[in-house]
mmCIF file of C-alpha atoms in Angstrom:
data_model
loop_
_atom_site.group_PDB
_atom_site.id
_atom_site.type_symbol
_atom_site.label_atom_id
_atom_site.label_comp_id
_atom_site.label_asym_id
_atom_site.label_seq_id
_atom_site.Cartn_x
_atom_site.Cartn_y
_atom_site.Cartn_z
ATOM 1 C CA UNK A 15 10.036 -15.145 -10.128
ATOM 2 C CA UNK A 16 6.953 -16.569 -11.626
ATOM 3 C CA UNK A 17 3.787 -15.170 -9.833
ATOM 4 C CA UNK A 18 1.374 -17.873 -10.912
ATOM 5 C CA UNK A 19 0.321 -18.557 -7.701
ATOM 6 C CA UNK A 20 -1.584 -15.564 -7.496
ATOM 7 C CA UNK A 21 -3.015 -16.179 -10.198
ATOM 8 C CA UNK A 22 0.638 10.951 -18.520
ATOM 9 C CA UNK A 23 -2.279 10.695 -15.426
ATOM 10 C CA UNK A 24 -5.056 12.792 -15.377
ATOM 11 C CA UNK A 25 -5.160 14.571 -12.066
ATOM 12 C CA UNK A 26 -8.595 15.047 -10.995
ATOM 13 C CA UNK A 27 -7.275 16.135 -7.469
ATOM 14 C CA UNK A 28 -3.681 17.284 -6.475
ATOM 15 C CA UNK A 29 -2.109 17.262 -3.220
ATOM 16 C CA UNK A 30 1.137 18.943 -1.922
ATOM 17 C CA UNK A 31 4.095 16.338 -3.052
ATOM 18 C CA UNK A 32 6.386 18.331 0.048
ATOM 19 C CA UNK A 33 4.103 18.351 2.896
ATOM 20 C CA UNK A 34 5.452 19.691 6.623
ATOM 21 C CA UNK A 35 5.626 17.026 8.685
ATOM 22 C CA UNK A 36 4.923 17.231 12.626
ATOM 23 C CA UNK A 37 6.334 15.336 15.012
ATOM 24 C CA UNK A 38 3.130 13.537 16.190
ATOM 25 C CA UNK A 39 -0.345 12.825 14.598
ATOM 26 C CA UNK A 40 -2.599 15.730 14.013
ATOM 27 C CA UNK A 41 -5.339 15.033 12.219
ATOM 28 C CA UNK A 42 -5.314 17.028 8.832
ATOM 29 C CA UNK A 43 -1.147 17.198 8.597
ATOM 30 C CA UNK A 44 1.496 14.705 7.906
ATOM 31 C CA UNK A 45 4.030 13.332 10.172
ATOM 32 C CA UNK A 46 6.798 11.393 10.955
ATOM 33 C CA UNK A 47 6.830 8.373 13.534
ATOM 34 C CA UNK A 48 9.967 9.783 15.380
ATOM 35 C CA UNK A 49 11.756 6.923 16.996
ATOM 36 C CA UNK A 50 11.840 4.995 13.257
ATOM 37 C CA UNK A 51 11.868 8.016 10.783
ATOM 38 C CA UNK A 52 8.644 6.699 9.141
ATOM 39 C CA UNK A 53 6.958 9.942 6.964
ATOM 40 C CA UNK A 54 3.066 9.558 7.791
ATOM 41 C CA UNK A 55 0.927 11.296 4.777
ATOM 42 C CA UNK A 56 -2.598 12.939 5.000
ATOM 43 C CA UNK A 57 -4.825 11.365 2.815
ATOM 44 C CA UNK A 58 -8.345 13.392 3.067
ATOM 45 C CA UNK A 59 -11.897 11.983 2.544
ATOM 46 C CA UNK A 60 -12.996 11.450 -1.009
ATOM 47 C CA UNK A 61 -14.932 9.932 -3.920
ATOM 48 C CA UNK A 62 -13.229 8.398 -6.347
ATOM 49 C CA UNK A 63 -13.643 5.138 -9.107
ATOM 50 C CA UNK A 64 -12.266 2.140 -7.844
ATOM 51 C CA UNK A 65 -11.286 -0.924 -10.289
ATOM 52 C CA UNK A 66 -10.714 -0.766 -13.647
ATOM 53 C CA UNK A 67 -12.950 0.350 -17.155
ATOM 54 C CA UNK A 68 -13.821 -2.916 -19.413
ATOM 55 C CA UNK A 69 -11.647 -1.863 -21.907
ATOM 56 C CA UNK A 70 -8.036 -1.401 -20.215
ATOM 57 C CA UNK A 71 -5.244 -3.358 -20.906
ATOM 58 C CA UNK A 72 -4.219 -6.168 -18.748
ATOM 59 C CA UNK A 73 -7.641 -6.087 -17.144
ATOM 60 C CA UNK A 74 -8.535 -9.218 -14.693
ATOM 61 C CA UNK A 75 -12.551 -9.645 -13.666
ATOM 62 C CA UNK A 76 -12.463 -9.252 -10.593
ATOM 63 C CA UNK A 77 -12.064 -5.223 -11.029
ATOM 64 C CA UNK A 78 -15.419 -4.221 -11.559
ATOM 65 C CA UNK A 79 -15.252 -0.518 -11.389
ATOM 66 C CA UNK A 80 -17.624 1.120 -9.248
ATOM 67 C CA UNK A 81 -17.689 4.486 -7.106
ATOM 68 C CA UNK A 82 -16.484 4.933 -3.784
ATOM 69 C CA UNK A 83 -16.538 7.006 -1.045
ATOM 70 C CA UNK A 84 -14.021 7.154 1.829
ATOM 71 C CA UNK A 85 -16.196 9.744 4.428
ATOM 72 C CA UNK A 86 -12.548 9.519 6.972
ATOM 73 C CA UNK A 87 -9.126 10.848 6.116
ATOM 74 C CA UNK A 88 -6.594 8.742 6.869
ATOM 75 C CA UNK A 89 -2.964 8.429 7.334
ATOM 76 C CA UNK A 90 -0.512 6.627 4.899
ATOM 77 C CA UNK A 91 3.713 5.660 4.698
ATOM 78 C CA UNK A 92 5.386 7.691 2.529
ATOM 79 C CA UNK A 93 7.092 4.476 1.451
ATOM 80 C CA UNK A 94 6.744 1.076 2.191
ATOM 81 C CA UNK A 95 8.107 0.047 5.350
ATOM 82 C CA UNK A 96 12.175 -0.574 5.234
ATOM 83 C CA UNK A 97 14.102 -2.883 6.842
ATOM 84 C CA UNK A 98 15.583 -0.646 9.612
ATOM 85 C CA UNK A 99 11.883 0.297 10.956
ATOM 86 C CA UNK A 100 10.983 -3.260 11.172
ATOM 87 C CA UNK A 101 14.542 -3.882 13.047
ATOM 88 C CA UNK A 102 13.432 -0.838 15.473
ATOM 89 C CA UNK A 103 10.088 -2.303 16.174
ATOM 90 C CA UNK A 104 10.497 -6.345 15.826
ATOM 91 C CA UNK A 105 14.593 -6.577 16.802
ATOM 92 C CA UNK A 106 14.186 -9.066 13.606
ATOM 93 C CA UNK A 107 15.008 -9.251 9.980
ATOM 94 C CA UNK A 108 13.739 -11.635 7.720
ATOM 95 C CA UNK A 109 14.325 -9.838 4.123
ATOM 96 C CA UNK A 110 16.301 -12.002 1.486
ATOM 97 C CA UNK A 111 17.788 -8.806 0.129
ATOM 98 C CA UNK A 112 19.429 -6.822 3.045
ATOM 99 C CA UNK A 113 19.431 -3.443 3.114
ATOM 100 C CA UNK A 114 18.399 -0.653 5.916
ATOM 101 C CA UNK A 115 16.411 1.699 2.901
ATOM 102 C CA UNK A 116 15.497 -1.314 0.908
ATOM 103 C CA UNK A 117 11.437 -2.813 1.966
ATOM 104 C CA UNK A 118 11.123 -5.845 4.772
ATOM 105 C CA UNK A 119 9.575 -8.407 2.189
ATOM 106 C CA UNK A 120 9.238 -12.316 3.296
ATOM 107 C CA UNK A 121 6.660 -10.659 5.726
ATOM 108 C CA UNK A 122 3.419 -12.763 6.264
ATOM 109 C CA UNK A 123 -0.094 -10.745 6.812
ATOM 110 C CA UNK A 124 0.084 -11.806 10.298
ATOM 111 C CA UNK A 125 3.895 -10.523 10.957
ATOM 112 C CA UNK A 126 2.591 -7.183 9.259
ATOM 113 C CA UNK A 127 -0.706 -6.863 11.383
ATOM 114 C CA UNK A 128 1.815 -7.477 14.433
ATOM 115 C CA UNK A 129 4.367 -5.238 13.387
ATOM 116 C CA UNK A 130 1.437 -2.763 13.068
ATOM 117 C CA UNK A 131 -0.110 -3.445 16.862
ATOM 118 C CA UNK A 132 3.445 -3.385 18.485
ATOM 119 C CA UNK A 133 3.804 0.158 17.419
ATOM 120 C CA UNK A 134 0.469 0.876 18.502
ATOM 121 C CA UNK A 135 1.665 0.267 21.544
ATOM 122 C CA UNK A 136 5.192 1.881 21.714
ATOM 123 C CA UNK A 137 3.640 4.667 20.790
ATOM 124 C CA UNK A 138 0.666 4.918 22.800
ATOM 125 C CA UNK A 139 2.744 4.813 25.742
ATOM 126 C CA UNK A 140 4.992 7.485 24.572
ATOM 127 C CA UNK A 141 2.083 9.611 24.597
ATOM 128 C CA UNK A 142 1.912 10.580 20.740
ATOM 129 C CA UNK A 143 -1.346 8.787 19.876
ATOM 130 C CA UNK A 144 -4.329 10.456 19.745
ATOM 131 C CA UNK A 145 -7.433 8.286 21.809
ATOM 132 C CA UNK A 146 -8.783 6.217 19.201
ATOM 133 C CA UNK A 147 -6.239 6.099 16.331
ATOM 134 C CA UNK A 148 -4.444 2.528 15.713
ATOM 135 C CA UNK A 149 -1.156 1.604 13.242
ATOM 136 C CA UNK A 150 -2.356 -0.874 11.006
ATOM 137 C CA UNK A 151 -2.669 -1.809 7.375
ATOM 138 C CA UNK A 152 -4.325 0.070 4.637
ATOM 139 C CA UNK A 153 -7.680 -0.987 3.455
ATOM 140 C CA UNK A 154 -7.756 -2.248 0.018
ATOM 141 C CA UNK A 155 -10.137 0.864 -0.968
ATOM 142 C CA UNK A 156 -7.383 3.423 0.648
ATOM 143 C CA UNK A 157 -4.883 1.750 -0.732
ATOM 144 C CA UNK A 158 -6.090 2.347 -4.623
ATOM 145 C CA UNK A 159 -7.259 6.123 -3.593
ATOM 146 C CA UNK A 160 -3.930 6.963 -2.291
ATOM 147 C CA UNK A 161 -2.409 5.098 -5.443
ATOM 148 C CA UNK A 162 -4.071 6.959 -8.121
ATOM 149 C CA UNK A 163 -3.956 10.227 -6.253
ATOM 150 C CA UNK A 164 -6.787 11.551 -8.028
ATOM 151 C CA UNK A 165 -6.049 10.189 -11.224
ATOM 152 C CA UNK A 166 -8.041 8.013 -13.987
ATOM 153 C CA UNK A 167 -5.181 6.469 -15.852
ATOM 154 C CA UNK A 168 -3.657 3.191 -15.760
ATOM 155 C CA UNK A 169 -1.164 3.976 -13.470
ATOM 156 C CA UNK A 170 -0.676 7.381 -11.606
ATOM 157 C CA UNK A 171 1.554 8.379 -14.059
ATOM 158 C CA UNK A 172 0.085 7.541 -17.585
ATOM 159 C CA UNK A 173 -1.607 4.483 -19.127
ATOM 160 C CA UNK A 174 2.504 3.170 -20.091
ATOM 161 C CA UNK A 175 4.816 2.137 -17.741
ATOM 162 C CA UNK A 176 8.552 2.347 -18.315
ATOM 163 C CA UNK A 177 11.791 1.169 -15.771
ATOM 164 C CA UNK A 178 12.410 4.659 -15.120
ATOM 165 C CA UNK A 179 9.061 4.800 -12.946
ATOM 166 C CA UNK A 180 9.151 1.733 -11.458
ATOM 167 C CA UNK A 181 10.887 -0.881 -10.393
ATOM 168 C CA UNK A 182 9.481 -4.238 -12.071
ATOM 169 C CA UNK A 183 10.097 -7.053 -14.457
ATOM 170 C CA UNK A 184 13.282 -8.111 -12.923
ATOM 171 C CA UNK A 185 14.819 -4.656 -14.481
ATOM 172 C CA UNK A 186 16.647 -4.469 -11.561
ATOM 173 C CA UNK A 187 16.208 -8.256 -10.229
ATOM 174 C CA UNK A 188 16.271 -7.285 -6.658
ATOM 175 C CA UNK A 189 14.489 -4.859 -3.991
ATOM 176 C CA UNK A 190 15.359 -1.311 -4.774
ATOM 177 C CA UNK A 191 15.426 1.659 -1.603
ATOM 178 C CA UNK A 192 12.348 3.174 -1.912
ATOM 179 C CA UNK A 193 12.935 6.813 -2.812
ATOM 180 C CA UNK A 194 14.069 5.476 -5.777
ATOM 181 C CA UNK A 195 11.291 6.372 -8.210
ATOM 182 C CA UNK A 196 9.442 9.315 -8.714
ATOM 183 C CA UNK A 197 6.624 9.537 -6.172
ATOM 184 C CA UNK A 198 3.072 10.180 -7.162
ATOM 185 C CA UNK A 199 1.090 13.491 -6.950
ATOM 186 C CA UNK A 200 -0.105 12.520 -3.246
ATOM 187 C CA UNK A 201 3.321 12.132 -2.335
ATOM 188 C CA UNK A 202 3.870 8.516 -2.570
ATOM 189 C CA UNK A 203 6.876 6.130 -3.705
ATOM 190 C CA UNK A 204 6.457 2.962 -5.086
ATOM 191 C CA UNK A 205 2.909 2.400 -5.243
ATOM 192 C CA UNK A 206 3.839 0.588 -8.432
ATOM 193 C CA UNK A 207 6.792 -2.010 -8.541
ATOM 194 C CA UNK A 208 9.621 -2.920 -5.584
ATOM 195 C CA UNK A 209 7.652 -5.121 -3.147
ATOM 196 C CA UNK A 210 3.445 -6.133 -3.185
ATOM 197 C CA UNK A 211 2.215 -4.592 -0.149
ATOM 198 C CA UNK A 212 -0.383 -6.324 2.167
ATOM 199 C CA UNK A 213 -4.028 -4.572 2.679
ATOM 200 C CA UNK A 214 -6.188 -5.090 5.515
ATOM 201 C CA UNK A 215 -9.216 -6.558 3.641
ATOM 202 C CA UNK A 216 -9.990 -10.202 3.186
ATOM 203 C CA UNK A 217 -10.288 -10.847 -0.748
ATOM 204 C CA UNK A 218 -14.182 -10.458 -2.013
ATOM 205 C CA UNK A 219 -16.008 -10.011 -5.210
ATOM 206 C CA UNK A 220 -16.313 -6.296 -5.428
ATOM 207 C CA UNK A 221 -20.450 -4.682 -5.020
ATOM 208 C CA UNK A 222 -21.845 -3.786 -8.423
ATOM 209 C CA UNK A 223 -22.598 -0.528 -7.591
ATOM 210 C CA UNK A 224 -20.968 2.150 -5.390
ATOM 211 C CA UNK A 225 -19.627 1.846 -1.849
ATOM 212 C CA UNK A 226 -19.058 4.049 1.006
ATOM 213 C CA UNK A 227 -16.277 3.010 3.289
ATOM 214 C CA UNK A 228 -15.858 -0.358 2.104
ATOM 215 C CA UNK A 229 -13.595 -2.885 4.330
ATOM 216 C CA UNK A 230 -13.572 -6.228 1.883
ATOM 217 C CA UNK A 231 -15.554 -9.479 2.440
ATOM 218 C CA UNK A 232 -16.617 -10.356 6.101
ATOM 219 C CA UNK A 233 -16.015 -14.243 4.464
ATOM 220 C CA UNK A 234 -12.887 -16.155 3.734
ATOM 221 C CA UNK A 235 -9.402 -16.557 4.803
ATOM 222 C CA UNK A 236 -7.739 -14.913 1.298
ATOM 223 C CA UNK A 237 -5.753 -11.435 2.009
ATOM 224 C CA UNK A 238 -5.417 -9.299 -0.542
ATOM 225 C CA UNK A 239 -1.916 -7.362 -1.544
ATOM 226 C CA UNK A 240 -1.863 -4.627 -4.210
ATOM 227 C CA UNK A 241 1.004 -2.546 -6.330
ATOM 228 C CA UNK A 242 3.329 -5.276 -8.402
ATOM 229 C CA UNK A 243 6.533 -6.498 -7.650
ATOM 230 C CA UNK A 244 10.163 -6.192 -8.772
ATOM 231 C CA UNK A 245 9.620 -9.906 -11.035
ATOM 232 C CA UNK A 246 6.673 -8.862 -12.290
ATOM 233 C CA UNK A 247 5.535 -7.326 -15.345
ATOM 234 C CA UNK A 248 4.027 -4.227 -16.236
ATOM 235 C CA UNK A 249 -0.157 -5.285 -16.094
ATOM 236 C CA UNK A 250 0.342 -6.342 -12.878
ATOM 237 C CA UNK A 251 1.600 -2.995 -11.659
ATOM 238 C CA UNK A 252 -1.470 -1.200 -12.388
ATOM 239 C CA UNK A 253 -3.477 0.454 -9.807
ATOM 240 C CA UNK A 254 -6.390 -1.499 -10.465
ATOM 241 C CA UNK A 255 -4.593 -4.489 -9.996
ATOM 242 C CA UNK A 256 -5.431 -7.061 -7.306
ATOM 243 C CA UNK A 257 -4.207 -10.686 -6.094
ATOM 244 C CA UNK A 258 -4.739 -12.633 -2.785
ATOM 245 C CA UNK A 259 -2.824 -15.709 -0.702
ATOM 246 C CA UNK A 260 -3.170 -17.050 2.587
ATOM 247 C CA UNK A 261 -2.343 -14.322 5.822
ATOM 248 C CA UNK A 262 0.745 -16.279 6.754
ATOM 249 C CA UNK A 263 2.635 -16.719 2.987
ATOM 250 C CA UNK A 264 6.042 -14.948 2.801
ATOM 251 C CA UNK A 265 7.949 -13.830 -0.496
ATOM 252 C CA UNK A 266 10.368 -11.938 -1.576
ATOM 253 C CA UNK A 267 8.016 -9.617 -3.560
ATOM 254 C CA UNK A 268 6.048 -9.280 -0.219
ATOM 255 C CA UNK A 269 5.642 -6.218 2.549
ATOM 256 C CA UNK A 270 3.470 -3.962 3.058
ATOM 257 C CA UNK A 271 2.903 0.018 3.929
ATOM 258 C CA UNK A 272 1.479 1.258 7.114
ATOM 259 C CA UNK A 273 -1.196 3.282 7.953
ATOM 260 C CA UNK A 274 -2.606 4.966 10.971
ATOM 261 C CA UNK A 275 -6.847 5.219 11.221
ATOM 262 C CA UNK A 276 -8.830 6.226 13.950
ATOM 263 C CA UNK A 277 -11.995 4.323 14.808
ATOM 264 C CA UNK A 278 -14.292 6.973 15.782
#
């Protein structure tokens, strides 16, 4: 599938790839969302360089590196969200390739953000939300931190990519479950390949120098999505990597990976 319409790492910090997970959000631990099995990982505060150097491969311009700061931890999926948690929370399915473990995809920004307040919800009034914590998407920022996982390379695991760490280029010419692949230092599957996941952040031109906290343009209607696809090939996998469309296109290279932040 033609995505024309979009036009070894080194490990600077490591996290445990096994983390204990509790059965409700405390800040500092992982967890999983109990009624739909969905592993929630820590992600602490950090600095780290967002974009890409002039000089790597595949580069676009739009990935002026620069340094940034995230001063909140956050929460992250383990995965990207499957099929059976979206049936669990939306009583829906609209994935061309069925499959409980395999990604939603064909999932608009606006089906994602809803997906994302609907849980809110359910779990708010089950009692296992902290005041001022929300499900929603990733911001493009916390997205690339939690992709590299402390790590400088092209992608998290080298400056190469191969079909034995990701699932792209039509190698397998469909969704794949998504324990699949290896996960990244952080703990993380398919932050590379399967399905392009959605980010919170409207698509801007990125500051030219460094950023604390930064939440995309406050302009435009352009989402962005991050991470590469199963049709596409390996430069658009890296972590640097962006693209943008409208909040309401679906694909089958499409979903998305949830996150919980708290607004304090």
């Amino acid at each position: 599938m033609c995505l024309c319409l979009f036009g070894c790492g080194k490990a600077l910090v490591k996290e445990p790839t096994e983390p204990v997970l509790t059965a409700a959000p405390v800040e500092g631990k992982s967890f999983s969302i109990p009624d739909i099995n969905l592993d929630m990982l820590w992600c602490k505060p950090g600095t780290f360089m967002m974009g890409s150097p002039e000089d790597e491969k595949g580069r676009r311009d739009n990935e002026t590196q620069h340094k940034v700061t995230l001063t909140k931890g956050f929460y992250l999926g383990k995965h990207e969200v499957t099929q059976a948690q979206w049936e669990k929370v939306m009583g829906s399915n609209p994935s061309h390739f069925k499959g409980a473990t395999l990604p939603v995809e064909k999932v608009s920004w606006d089906e994602a953000i809803k997906f994302c307040e609907k849980l809110t919800q359910t779990e708010k009034e089950a009692g296992r939300l902290p005041e001022g914590w929300t499900y929603t998407l990733p911001t493009e920022a916390q997205w690339e931190y939690a992709c590299r996982a402390g790590t400088t390379t092209v992608y998290f695991f080298g400056d190469e990519i191969t079909p034995k760490q990701a699932n792209y280029d039509e190698n397998v010419d469909k969704t794949t479950p998504v324990d699949t692949y290896p996960a990244n230092a952080w703990g993380f599957h398919d932050m590379h390949g399967n399905v392009w996941e959605w980010c919170l952040d409207r698509y801007g031109k990125y500051p030219d120098g460094s950023a604390i906290d930064p939440v995309g343009s406050s302009v435009g209607s352009l989402r962005v999505f991050r991470g590469g696809g199963w049709s596409g090939d390996g430069r658009l996998m890296r972590s640097a990597n962006r693209f943008r469309n409208t909040p309401d296109i679906r694909y089958g290279i499409l979903g998305f990976r949830l996150s919980l932040q708290t607004r304090k």
